[in-house]
Short mmCIF file of C-alpha atoms and ligand atoms in Angstrom, two decimals:
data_model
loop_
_atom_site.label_atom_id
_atom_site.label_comp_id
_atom_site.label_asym_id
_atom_site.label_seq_id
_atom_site.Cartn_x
_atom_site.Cartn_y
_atom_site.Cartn_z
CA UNK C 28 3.91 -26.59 3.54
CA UNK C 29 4.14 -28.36 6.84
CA UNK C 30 5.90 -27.19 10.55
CA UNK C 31 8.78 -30.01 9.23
CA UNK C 32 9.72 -27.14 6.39
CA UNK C 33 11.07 -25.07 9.44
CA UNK C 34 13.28 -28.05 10.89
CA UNK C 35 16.93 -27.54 10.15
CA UNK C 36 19.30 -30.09 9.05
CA UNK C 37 21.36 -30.60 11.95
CA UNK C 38 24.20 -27.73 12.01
CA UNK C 39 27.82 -29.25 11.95
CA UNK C 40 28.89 -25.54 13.42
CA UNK C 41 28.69 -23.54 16.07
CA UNK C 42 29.44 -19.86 17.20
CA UNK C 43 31.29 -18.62 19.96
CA UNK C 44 29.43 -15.58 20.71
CA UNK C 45 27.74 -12.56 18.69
CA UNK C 46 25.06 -9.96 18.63
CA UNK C 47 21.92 -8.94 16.42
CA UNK C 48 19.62 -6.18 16.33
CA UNK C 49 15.93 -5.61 15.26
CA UNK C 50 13.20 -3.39 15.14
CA UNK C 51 9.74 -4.22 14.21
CA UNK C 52 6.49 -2.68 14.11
CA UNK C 53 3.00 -3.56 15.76
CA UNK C 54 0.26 -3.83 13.47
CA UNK C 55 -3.45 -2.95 13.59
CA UNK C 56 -6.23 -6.12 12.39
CA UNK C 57 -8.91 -4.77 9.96
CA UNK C 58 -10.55 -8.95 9.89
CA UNK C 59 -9.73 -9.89 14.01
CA UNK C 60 -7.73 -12.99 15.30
CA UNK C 61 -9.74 -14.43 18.12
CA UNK C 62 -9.91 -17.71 18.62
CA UNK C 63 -7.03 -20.70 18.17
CA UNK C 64 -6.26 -23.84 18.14
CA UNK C 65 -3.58 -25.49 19.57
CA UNK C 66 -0.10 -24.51 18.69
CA UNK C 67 -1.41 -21.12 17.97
CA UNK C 68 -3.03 -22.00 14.81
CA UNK C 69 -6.03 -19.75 14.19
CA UNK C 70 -9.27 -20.39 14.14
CA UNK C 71 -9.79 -17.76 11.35
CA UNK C 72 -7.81 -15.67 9.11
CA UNK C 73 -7.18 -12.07 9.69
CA UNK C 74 -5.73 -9.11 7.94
CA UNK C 75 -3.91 -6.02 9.26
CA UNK C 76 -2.13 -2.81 8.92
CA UNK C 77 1.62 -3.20 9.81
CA UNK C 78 2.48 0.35 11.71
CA UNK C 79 5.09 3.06 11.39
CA UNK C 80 6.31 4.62 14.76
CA UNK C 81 4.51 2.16 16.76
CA UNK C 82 7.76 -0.46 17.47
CA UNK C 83 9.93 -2.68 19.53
CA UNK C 84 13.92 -2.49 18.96
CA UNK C 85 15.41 -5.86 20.42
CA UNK C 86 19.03 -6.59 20.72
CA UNK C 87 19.78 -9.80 20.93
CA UNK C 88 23.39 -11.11 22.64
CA UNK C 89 24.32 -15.03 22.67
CA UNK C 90 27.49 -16.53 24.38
CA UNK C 91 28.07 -20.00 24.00
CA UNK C 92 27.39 -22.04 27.03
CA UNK C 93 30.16 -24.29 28.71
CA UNK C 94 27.80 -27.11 29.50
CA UNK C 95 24.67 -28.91 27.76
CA UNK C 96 22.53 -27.64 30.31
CA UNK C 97 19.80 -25.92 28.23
CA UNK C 98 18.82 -22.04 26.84
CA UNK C 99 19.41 -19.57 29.94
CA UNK C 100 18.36 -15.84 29.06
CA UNK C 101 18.27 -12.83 30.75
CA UNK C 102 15.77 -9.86 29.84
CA UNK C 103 15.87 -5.76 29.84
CA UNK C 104 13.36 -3.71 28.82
CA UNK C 105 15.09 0.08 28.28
CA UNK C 106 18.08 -1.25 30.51
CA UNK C 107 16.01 -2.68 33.71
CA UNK C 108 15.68 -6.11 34.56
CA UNK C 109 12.51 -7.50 33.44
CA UNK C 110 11.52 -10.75 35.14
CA UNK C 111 8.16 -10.16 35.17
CA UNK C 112 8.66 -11.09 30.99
CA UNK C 113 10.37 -14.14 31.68
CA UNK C 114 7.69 -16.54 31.32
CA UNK C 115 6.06 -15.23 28.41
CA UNK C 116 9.55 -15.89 26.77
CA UNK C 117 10.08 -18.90 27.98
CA UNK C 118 7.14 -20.41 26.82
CA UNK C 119 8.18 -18.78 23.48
CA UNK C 120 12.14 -20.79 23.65
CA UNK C 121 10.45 -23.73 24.74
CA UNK C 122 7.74 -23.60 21.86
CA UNK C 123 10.91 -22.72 19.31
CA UNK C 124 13.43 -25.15 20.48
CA UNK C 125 12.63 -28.24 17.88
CA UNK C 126 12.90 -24.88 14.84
CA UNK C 127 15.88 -23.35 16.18
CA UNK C 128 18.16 -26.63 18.03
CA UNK C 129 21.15 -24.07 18.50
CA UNK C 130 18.84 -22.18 21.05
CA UNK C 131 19.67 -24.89 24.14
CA UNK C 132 23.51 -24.33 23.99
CA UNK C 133 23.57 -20.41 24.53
CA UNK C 134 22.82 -17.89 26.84
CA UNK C 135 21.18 -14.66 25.86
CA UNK C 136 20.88 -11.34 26.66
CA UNK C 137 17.86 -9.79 25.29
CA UNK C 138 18.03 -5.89 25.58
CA UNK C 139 14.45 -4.19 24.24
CA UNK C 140 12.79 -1.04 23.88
CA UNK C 141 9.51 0.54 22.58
CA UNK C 142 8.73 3.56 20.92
CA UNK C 143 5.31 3.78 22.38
CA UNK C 144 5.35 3.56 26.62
CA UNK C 145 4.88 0.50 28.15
CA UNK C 146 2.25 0.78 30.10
CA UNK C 147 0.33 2.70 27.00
CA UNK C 148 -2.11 -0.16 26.61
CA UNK C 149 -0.30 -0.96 22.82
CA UNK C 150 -0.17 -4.46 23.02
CA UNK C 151 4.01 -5.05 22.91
CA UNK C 152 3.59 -8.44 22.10
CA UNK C 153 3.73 -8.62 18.64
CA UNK C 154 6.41 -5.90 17.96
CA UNK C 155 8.40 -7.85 20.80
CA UNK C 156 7.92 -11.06 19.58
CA UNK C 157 8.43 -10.77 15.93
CA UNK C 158 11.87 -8.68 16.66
CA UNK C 159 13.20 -11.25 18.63
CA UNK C 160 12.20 -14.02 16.21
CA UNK C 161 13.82 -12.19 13.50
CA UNK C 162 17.20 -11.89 16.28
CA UNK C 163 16.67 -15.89 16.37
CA UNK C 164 16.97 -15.97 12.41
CA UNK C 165 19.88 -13.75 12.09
CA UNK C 166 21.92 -16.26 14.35
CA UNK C 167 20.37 -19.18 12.50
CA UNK C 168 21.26 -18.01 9.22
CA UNK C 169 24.77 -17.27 10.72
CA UNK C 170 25.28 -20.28 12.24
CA UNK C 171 24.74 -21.89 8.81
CA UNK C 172 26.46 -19.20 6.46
CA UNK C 173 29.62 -19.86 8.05
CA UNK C 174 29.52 -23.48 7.55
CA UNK C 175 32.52 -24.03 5.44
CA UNK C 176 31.82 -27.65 5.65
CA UNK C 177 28.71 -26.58 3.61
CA UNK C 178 28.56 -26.34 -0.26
CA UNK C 179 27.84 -22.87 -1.54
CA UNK C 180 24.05 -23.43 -2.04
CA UNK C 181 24.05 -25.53 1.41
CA UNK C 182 24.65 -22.55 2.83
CA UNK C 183 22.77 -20.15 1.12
CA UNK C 184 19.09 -19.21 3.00
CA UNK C 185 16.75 -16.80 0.61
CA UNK C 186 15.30 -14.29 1.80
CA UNK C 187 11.91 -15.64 1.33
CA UNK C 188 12.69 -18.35 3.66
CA UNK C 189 14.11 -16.10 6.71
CA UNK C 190 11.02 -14.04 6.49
CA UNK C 191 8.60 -16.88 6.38
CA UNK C 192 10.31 -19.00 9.22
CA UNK C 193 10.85 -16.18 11.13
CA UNK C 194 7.01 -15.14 11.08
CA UNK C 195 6.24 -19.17 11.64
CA UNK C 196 8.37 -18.47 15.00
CA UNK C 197 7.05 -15.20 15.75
CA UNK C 198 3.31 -16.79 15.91
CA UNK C 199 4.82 -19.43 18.61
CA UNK C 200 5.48 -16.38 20.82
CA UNK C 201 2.02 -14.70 19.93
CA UNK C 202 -0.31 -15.04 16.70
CA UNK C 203 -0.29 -11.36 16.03
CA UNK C 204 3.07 -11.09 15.80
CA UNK C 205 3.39 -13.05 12.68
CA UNK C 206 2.16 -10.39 10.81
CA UNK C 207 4.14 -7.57 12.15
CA UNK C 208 7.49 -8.43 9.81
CA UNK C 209 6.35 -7.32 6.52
CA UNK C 210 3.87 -4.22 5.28
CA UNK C 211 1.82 -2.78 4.63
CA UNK C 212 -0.66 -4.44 4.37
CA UNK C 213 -0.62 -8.83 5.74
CA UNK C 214 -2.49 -11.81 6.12
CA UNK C 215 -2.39 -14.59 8.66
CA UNK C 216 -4.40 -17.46 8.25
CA UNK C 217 -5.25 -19.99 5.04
CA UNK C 218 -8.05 -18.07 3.02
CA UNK C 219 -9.21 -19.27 -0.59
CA UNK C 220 -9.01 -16.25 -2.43
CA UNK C 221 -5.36 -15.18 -1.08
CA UNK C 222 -2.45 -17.16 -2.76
CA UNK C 223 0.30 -18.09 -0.42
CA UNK C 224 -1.64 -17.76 2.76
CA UNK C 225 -1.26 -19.78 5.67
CA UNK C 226 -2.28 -21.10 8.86
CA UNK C 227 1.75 -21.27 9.95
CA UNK C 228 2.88 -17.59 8.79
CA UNK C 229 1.60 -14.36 7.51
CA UNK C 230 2.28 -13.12 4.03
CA UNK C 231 2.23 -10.00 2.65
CA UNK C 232 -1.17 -9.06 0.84
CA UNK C 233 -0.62 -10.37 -2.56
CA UNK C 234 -3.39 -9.14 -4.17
CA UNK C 235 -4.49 -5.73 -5.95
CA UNK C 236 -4.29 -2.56 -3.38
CA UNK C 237 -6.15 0.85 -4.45
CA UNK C 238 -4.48 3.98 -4.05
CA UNK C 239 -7.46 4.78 -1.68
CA UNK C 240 -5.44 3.04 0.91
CA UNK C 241 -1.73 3.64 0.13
CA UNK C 242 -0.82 5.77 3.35
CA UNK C 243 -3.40 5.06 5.75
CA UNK C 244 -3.15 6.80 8.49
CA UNK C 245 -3.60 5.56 12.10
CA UNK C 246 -4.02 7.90 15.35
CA UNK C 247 -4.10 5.82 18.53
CA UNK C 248 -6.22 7.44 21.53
CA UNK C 249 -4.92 6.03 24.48
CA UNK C 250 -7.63 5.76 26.18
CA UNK C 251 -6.73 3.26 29.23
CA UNK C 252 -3.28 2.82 30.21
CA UNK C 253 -3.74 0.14 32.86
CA UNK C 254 -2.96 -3.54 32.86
CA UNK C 255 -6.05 -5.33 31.05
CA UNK C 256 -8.13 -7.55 33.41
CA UNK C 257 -8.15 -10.52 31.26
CA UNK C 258 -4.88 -11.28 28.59
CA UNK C 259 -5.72 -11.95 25.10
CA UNK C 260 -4.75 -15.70 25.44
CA UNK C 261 -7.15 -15.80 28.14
CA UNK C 262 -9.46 -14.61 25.79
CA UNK C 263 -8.85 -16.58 22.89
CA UNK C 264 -9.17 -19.52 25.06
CA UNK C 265 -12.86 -18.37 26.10
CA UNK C 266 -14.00 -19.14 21.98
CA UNK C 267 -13.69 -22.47 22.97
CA UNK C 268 -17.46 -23.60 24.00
CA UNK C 269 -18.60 -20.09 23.20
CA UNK C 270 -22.16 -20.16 21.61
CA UNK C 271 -21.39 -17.73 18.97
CA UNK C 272 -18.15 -19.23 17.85
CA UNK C 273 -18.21 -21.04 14.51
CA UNK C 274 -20.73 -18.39 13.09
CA UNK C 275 -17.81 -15.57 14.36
CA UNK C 276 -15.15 -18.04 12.69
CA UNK C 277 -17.24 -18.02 9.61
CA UNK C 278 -18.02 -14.38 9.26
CA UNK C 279 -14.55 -13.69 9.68
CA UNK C 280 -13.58 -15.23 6.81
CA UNK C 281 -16.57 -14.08 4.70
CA UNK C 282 -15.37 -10.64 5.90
CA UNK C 283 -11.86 -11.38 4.53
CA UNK C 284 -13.10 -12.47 1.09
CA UNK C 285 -15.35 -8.88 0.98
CA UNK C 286 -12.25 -6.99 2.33
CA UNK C 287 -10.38 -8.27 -0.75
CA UNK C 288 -12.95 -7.00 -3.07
CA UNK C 289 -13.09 -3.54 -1.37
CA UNK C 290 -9.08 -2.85 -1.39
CA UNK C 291 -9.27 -3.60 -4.80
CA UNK C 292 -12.06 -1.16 -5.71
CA UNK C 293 -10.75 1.49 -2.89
CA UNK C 294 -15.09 1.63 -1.28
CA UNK C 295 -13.75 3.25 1.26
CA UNK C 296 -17.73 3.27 2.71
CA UNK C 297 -17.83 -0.51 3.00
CA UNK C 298 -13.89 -0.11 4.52
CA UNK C 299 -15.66 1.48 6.94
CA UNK C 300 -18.60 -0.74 7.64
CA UNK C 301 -16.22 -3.75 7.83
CA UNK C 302 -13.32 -2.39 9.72
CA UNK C 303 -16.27 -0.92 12.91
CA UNK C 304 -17.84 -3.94 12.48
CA UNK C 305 -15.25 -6.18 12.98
CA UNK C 306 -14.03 -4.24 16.10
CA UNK C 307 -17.60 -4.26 17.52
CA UNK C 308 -17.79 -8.08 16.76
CA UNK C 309 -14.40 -8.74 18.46
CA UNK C 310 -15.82 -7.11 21.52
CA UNK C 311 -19.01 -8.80 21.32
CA UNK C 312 -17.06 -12.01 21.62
CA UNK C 313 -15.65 -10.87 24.57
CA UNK C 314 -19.01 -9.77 26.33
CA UNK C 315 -20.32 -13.16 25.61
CA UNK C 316 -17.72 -15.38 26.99
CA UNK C 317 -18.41 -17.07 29.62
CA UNK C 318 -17.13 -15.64 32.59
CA UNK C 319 -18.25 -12.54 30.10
CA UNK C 320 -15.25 -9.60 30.18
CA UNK C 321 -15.86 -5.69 28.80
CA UNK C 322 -12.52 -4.34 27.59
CA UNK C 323 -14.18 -0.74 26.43
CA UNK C 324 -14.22 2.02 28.76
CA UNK C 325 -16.82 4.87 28.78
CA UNK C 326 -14.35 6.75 26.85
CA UNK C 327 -13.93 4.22 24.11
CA UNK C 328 -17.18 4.55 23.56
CA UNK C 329 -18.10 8.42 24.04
CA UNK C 330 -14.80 8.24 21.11
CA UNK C 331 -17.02 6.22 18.82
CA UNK C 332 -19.68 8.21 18.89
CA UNK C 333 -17.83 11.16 17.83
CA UNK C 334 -16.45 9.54 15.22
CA UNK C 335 -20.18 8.79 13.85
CA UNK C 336 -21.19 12.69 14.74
CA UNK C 337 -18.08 13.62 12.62
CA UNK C 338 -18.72 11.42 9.48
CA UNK C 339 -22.16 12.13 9.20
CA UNK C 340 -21.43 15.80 9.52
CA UNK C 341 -18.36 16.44 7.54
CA UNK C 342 -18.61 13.38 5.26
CA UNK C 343 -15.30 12.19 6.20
CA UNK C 344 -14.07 8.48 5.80
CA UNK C 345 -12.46 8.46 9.24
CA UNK C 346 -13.67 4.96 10.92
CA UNK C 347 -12.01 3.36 14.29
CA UNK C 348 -10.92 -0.02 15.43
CA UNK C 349 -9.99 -2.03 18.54
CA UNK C 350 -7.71 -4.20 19.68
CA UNK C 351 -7.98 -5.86 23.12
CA UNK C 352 -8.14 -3.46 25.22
CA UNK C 353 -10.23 0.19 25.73
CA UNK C 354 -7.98 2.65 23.45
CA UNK C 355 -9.38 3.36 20.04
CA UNK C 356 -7.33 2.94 16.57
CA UNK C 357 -8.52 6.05 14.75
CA UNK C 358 -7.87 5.65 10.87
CA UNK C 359 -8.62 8.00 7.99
CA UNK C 360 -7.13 8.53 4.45
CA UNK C 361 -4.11 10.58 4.44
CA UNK C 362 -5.52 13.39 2.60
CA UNK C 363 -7.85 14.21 5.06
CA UNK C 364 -5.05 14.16 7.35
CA UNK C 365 -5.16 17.59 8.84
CA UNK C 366 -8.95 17.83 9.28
CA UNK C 367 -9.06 14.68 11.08
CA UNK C 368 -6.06 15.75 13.22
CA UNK C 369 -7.65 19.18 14.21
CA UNK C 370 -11.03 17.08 14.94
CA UNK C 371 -8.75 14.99 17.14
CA UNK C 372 -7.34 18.07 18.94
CA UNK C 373 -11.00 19.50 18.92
CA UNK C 374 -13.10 16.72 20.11
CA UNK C 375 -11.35 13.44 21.27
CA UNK C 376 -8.17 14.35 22.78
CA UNK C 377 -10.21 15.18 25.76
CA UNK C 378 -11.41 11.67 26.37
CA UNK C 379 -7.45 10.17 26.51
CA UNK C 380 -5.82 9.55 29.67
CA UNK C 381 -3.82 12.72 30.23
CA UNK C 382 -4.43 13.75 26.50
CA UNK C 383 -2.32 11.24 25.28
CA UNK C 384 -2.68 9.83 21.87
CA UNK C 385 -0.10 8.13 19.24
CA UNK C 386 -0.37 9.61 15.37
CA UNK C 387 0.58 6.42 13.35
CA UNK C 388 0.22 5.34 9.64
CA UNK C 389 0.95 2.35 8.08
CA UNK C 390 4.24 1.15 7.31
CA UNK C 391 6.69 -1.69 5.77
CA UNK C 392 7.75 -3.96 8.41
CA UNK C 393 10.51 -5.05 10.63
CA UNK C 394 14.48 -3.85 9.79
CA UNK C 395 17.75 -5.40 11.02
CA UNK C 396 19.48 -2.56 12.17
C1 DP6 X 11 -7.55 -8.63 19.39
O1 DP6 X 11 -1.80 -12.22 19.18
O2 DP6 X 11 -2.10 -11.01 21.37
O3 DP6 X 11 -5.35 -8.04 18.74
O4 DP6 X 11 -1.64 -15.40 20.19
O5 DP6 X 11 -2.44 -15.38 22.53
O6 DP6 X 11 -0.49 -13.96 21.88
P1 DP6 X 11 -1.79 -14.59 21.46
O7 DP6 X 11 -2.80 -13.40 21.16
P2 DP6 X 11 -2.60 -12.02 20.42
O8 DP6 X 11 -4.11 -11.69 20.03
C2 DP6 X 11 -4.40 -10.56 19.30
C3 DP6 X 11 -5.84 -10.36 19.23
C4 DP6 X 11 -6.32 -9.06 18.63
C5 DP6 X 11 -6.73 -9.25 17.17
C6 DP6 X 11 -5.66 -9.32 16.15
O9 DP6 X 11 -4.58 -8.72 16.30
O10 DP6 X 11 -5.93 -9.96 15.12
#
């Protein structure tokens, strides 16, 4: 399958004006996207955790523009003006506009919110940006549906297809977000051993899950709050010409075929070992860029140590992750739920920025509300 699958056939009908809404998780990487190439393909392929609570709701308005003039849009994030997220969008249109060739005779209004606040650290990107894609789709398939000039299976788009071509677009506005539209568990990226996988899209794991990881839950220490000093784009650029690069690129996808062997089985020990050292490795990358960048924070790490004191004490299978930035991902089976939470309380909350933390667990994707 090619970026030509995701071309319409040029629509011979238009709408006046109408409105869609949907929410849509983040997600948490176990294998790490770092690296791309261009037109945000990656460099490696990555798997992750699609959240619960952790989400974006977008509402999406389009009028129909008088003149030819091009997409205008306006943006509100919980009913303020948001210019500051213009450009980020933008790019996003701009990079959709050949996919979606109804987009440069409207006008939108996008209206968004998060569960999580926004200056938690949670990256909003890929909640954000696969809700809107999935807005984009709704009109699309409208658009076409209504086509009476259309024969029945003309105007007919499967399921399949809206979820695929709506990830394809949500990786345009930021790689991640491709795999926030589907749970619980999704890969990004074209891997041997995973049928269906692709550089363009993610898919939802196809293969053999044990029960060992049904439920997993996720507690996010916020552990920084602040803007991060350098963007994840600016750090995905820094692969380029970085020493350590193609052996990163191929360990992440050795890690991906081991990961596939260890959901099937349910080792929740070598869960572990893969999930830290995939966060540690992501952050390595980022400490040997050149100009070189540290994300963590002294917390992040007094957190990880913890979590080591705790396993080797209690012989719990709690383990932690990281995105970009300094708060920690915290995630444990949910049967040991309550110890881990009162450990939390006990030990860690005191190391988030005014004791805030986010109890998650994974969940089943985006909804059109
Ligand atoms: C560390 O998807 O935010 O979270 O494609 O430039 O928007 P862009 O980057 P983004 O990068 C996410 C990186 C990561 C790892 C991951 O989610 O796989």
């Amino acid at each position: 399958m090619t970026e030509k699958h995701f071309i319409p056939t040029p629509y011979t009908n238009s709408l006046e004006n109408g409105s869609f809404s949907w929410s849509s998780p983040s997600n948490i990487a176990l294998v790490k996207y770092w690296g791309k190439k261009e037109h945000q393909i990656p460099k490696n392929p990555s798997i992750s955790f699609t959240l619960d609570n952790c989400k974006t709701t977008t509402n999406l308005t389009f009028l129909r523009k008088a003149s030819h003039g091009g997409f205008s849009f306006e943006v509100f994030l919980d009913g303020e003006q948001k210019d500051d997220f213009k450009p980020k969008i933008e790019t996003f249109f701009k990079r959709v506009e050949d996919y979606l060739p109804f987009l440069k005779d409207y006008h939108f209004k996008i209206e968004t919110s998060n569960t999580f606040p926004h200056s938690s650290g949670i990256a909003s990107s890929a909640s954000g940006m696969s809700a809107l894609a999935l807005c984009l789709m709704s009109i699309e398939k409208l658009i076409i549906e209504s086509d009476v000039t259309l024969s029945a299976a003309e105007r007919s788009i499967d399921e399949t297809y809206f979820t695929k071509k709506a990830s394809f677009l949500a990786r345009l506005g930021s790689g991640s977000a491709c795999r926030s539209l589907e749970g619980d568990l999704v890969v990004w990226g074209k891997h041997d051993g995973i049928e269906g996988s692709s550089d363009l899209f993610g898919v939802k794991y196809p293969n053999d899950v044990h029960q060992n990881f049904k439920n997993f839950q996720d507690t996010i220490l916020l552990v920084d709050k602040g803007e991060k000093q350098v963007s994840s784009t600016v750090g995905h650029n820094l692969m380029y010409g970085h020493p350590f690069a193609q052996e990163r690129f191929k360990q992440a996808d050795k890690n991906l075929s081991d990961m596939i062997s260890i959901l099937k089985e349910g080792d929740l020990d070598a869960f572990i070992a893969l999930v830290e050292s995939e966060a540690l490795t992501l952050h390595a990358m980022m400490m040997t860029s050149m100009p070189y960048f540290i994300l963590m924070k002294p917390n992040t790490l007094e957190i990880i140590n913890k979590i080591w004191d705790y396993r080797k004490s209690s012989g719990s299978k709690i383990c932690f992750t990281l995105d970009a930035g300094a708060n920690v991902h915290v995630l444990y089976p949910e049967g040991e739920a309550s110890q881990v939470l009162e450990f939390i309380q006990n030990e860690l909350v005191a190391f988030c920025q005014k004791g805030q933390y986010i109890n998650d667990k994974i969940g089943f994707g985006a909804k059109l509300l």
